[in-house]
């Protein structure tokens, strides 16, 4: 009685403000969204982001339901034909976590893009992502009407039982309309990577799933290992290595062997969760797979790894020929230089004819004398401004590297600390907004070349210097954000953090970043750790958003006050409540419908049980 009273008071006191994420774990199908609810949310994304998201029908199911692809990317970016990525879900109708993981990735990425996040902006400008949420819409709709929800295949009538009939559309050579829809878009596009989401078990499968041994060539095997390292799951490999059996006619095998797409099937959700995990688990499954999905999307294009090393000129001359123009440097021949190696671990060449690079931490201040850049046996003059050296290097092919040398003049005051390197792929005359990859102490991040949204960060200044030849734009000379100690986390949850110290970007668990917002002042304070930096950043909100946040904060305070008053009222009223005896009786038909524990004993449900998990 007490908790119901308090919950009701809290409900009526709070303002009616709901997040789209709640629609993924508060749906009408065991917590998951129904077919209608999911399509309504996808339509909401389309209406809110008309310039970044489009919809295209790619086929029909056996029962003539339309199969849609949602194409993500800015109009200006897609005009340049960027690397393409394919994401699919609900190939198997009883695996709803695959759907919510895909939809969370789409919605959260659009939110981050709208908020001005550099990585999200880079993805939408420099990738084209195709998302197919309902590969098997008929099976999912049929499961909505079942208590057991065990339908896996499509609804082609192959036997008397609709539950046990159908065709597994992850085992057939394009005999079904659903698989032919995927075949069509794969043949009409040039996808570099593909993720066909399944559930469950926290494992990652890749080709060849029909084989008993690993038959991948060494180069592609290395790519899959880099991806597996980011995912961090214990089970990784072919079907026989993960789920314990072989699978013929599997989608990843066809995509890889016929189209050379680096295709994979993440089995999302923990091993104990089953095909329909509790609704309390859905949000965690969705959020944990966001960075994993982002990594595979980014890997379709250029994936940056940078290494900067100081070495003596004598060591250099033992391996390389004498650079031209060395004797013309002011102050004479220097005794040290810097080796800069830029690796592209991605599956496409870098965009544009050149890469614009900024290196911070090699030199102090703004020396008056120029240095030299040695590239492909030729030297050009280099200048440094405010501790950042700006240079250009030629485009880098996929899965390859570029090495250049920075030769300082003797008048340069050399830094001995860690170096930060930012690289931009976009030419200065491009219609796409420039965004830099930045690497510092093995950590990778993205940055705009300016003080976006009031943030004045080191990587933004380095990016600006890279694009403007060492001259930062006006207003970008303010000091860095104050470094502070990390606040203790009271309720840590698992997340993923990029780390490119090894041959690939890796991820490691870390506590969520604390977030504090002062709504009345329109100021956001971010306190915590991101990309290896602990900082306090002050960011003014837009006026309209600040006012909205202030109104919401006021409502929230009023709601909390009303809730406390209601709690005391409920406690006071408890003494006037007279307990009422309830007669015991046998379970009724309504009880069987409402109480899950009673359902398993009903004889008419026996045909819906007795299946074994399959990928």
Tab-separated table of C-alpha atoms in Angstrom, residues 295-470:
chain	number	residue	atom	x	y	z
A	295	UNK	CA	34.874	1.055	-33.876
A	296	UNK	CA	33.786	-1.259	-36.703
A	297	UNK	CA	32.140	1.697	-38.480
A	298	UNK	CA	35.315	3.769	-38.173
A	299	UNK	CA	37.512	0.880	-39.318
A	300	UNK	CA	35.774	0.889	-42.708
A	301	UNK	CA	37.777	4.015	-43.545
A	302	UNK	CA	41.046	5.335	-42.158
A	303	UNK	CA	41.968	4.182	-38.660
A	304	UNK	CA	44.796	6.237	-37.240
A	305	UNK	CA	47.718	5.136	-35.148
A	306	UNK	CA	50.635	7.527	-34.650
A	307	UNK	CA	54.097	7.002	-33.217
A	308	UNK	CA	56.531	9.879	-32.674
A	309	UNK	CA	60.104	9.060	-31.606
A	310	UNK	CA	63.129	11.260	-30.888
A	311	UNK	CA	66.493	9.989	-32.127
A	312	UNK	CA	70.004	11.274	-32.725
A	313	UNK	CA	71.105	12.366	-36.176
A	314	UNK	CA	73.957	9.871	-35.974
A	315	UNK	CA	71.536	6.962	-35.525
A	316	UNK	CA	69.505	8.222	-38.459
A	317	UNK	CA	72.500	8.521	-40.794
A	318	UNK	CA	73.506	4.922	-40.057
A	319	UNK	CA	70.293	3.777	-41.761
A	320	UNK	CA	69.349	6.580	-44.143
A	321	UNK	CA	71.109	8.811	-46.669
A	322	UNK	CA	72.003	12.391	-45.775
A	323	UNK	CA	68.925	14.669	-46.179
A	324	UNK	CA	69.342	17.460	-48.762
A	325	UNK	CA	69.544	20.979	-47.330
A	326	UNK	CA	70.736	19.804	-43.918
A	327	UNK	CA	73.796	22.050	-43.972
A	328	UNK	CA	71.664	25.125	-44.752
A	329	UNK	CA	69.758	25.025	-41.472
A	330	UNK	CA	70.258	28.077	-39.264
A	331	UNK	CA	72.903	27.448	-36.604
A	332	UNK	CA	74.358	24.446	-38.433
A	333	UNK	CA	73.587	20.755	-38.504
A	334	UNK	CA	71.399	19.667	-35.550
A	335	UNK	CA	72.178	16.630	-33.403
A	336	UNK	CA	68.560	15.393	-33.013
A	337	UNK	CA	65.474	14.812	-35.130
A	338	UNK	CA	61.988	13.343	-34.772
A	339	UNK	CA	60.649	10.293	-36.573
A	340	UNK	CA	56.890	10.458	-37.173
A	341	UNK	CA	55.140	7.269	-38.284
A	342	UNK	CA	51.447	7.435	-39.251
A	343	UNK	CA	49.700	4.067	-39.623
A	344	UNK	CA	46.389	3.557	-41.380
A	345	UNK	CA	44.940	0.382	-39.844
A	346	UNK	CA	41.633	0.969	-41.633
A	347	UNK	CA	40.132	-0.714	-44.681
A	348	UNK	CA	40.159	2.314	-47.006
A	349	UNK	CA	42.810	4.858	-48.029
A	350	UNK	CA	42.822	8.199	-46.266
A	351	UNK	CA	40.519	10.761	-47.860
A	352	UNK	CA	41.982	13.556	-49.964
A	353	UNK	CA	45.337	13.934	-51.685
A	354	UNK	CA	47.232	14.960	-48.562
A	355	UNK	CA	46.986	14.671	-44.786
A	356	UNK	CA	47.393	17.822	-42.732
A	357	UNK	CA	49.313	17.119	-39.538
A	358	UNK	CA	50.015	19.033	-36.347
A	359	UNK	CA	52.662	17.824	-33.861
A	360	UNK	CA	52.693	19.361	-30.381
A	361	UNK	CA	55.344	18.693	-27.746
A	362	UNK	CA	58.376	18.483	-30.017
A	363	UNK	CA	59.420	22.117	-29.634
A	364	UNK	CA	58.790	24.997	-27.220
A	365	UNK	CA	57.321	28.341	-28.185
A	366	UNK	CA	57.579	29.886	-31.658
A	367	UNK	CA	61.154	29.659	-32.944
A	368	UNK	CA	62.155	32.163	-35.606
A	369	UNK	CA	64.237	29.811	-37.749
A	370	UNK	CA	62.597	27.160	-39.988
A	371	UNK	CA	63.292	23.458	-39.700
A	372	UNK	CA	63.009	20.726	-42.332
A	373	UNK	CA	60.518	17.996	-43.195
A	374	UNK	CA	62.032	14.925	-44.832
A	375	UNK	CA	59.505	12.921	-46.857
A	376	UNK	CA	60.166	10.424	-49.668
A	377	UNK	CA	63.801	11.574	-49.927
A	378	UNK	CA	62.867	15.246	-50.354
A	379	UNK	CA	62.976	18.090	-47.835
A	380	UNK	CA	60.713	21.113	-47.387
A	381	UNK	CA	60.855	23.917	-44.839
A	382	UNK	CA	58.913	23.650	-41.590
A	383	UNK	CA	57.689	26.312	-39.172
A	384	UNK	CA	56.515	25.971	-35.577
A	385	UNK	CA	53.971	28.161	-33.819
A	386	UNK	CA	53.095	28.085	-30.128
A	387	UNK	CA	54.774	24.725	-29.669
A	388	UNK	CA	53.077	23.030	-32.656
A	389	UNK	CA	54.801	21.995	-35.872
A	390	UNK	CA	52.518	21.929	-38.941
A	391	UNK	CA	53.168	19.773	-41.981
A	392	UNK	CA	51.571	17.869	-44.850
A	393	UNK	CA	52.111	14.236	-45.850
A	394	UNK	CA	50.856	12.323	-48.838
A	395	UNK	CA	47.703	10.206	-48.654
A	396	UNK	CA	48.120	6.804	-46.967
A	397	UNK	CA	46.728	3.626	-48.504
A	398	UNK	CA	44.641	1.134	-46.511
A	399	UNK	CA	46.518	-1.088	-44.047
A	400	UNK	CA	49.787	0.781	-44.645
A	401	UNK	CA	51.955	3.476	-43.045
A	402	UNK	CA	53.867	6.649	-43.811
A	403	UNK	CA	57.122	7.711	-42.118
A	404	UNK	CA	58.499	11.277	-42.194
A	405	UNK	CA	61.239	13.046	-40.213
A	406	UNK	CA	61.074	16.457	-38.549
A	407	UNK	CA	64.534	18.040	-38.492
A	408	UNK	CA	64.652	21.036	-36.102
A	409	UNK	CA	66.956	24.009	-36.478
A	410	UNK	CA	69.605	24.315	-33.747
A	411	UNK	CA	67.808	27.376	-32.390
A	412	UNK	CA	64.713	25.303	-31.573
A	413	UNK	CA	64.223	24.527	-27.874
A	414	UNK	CA	63.390	20.831	-27.809
A	415	UNK	CA	60.623	19.438	-25.588
A	416	UNK	CA	61.204	16.164	-23.771
A	417	UNK	CA	57.614	15.342	-22.725
A	418	UNK	CA	54.860	13.407	-24.477
A	419	UNK	CA	53.853	14.474	-27.972
A	420	UNK	CA	50.310	14.910	-29.285
A	421	UNK	CA	49.656	14.453	-32.996
A	422	UNK	CA	46.482	15.507	-34.838
A	423	UNK	CA	45.763	14.515	-38.455
A	424	UNK	CA	43.040	15.791	-40.779
A	425	UNK	CA	42.023	13.960	-43.960
A	426	UNK	CA	39.981	16.783	-45.479
A	427	UNK	CA	41.410	19.263	-47.977
A	428	UNK	CA	40.939	22.929	-47.115
A	429	UNK	CA	38.628	23.551	-50.106
A	430	UNK	CA	36.293	20.672	-49.209
A	431	UNK	CA	32.635	21.299	-48.402
A	432	UNK	CA	32.934	18.925	-45.430
A	433	UNK	CA	33.861	20.358	-42.070
A	434	UNK	CA	37.392	19.349	-41.120
A	435	UNK	CA	37.745	17.017	-38.141
A	436	UNK	CA	41.055	15.685	-36.832
A	437	UNK	CA	42.110	12.313	-35.499
A	438	UNK	CA	44.342	12.991	-32.504
A	439	UNK	CA	46.702	10.631	-30.702
A	440	UNK	CA	48.481	11.273	-27.414
A	441	UNK	CA	50.159	8.762	-25.113
A	442	UNK	CA	48.476	5.896	-26.921
A	443	UNK	CA	45.000	7.436	-26.687
A	444	UNK	CA	42.950	8.280	-29.769
A	445	UNK	CA	40.305	11.002	-29.947
A	446	UNK	CA	38.658	13.347	-32.432
A	447	UNK	CA	38.679	17.148	-32.430
A	448	UNK	CA	37.358	20.127	-34.351
A	449	UNK	CA	39.901	22.744	-35.480
A	450	UNK	CA	38.341	25.495	-33.387
A	451	UNK	CA	36.783	26.288	-30.013
A	452	UNK	CA	33.503	24.476	-30.767
A	453	UNK	CA	30.711	25.148	-28.262
A	454	UNK	CA	33.046	27.206	-26.117
A	455	UNK	CA	35.541	24.381	-25.510
A	456	UNK	CA	39.169	25.384	-25.835
A	457	UNK	CA	41.170	22.168	-25.886
A	458	UNK	CA	44.744	21.382	-26.772
A	459	UNK	CA	43.787	18.931	-29.506
A	460	UNK	CA	41.500	21.547	-31.091
A	461	UNK	CA	44.372	24.035	-31.220
A	462	UNK	CA	46.708	21.418	-32.700
A	463	UNK	CA	44.059	20.539	-35.285
A	464	UNK	CA	43.658	24.207	-36.186
A	465	UNK	CA	47.426	24.584	-36.518
A	466	UNK	CA	47.551	21.542	-38.810
A	467	UNK	CA	44.908	23.011	-41.110
A	468	UNK	CA	46.127	26.614	-41.067
A	469	UNK	CA	49.842	26.116	-41.434
A	470	UNK	CA	50.697	26.674	-37.785
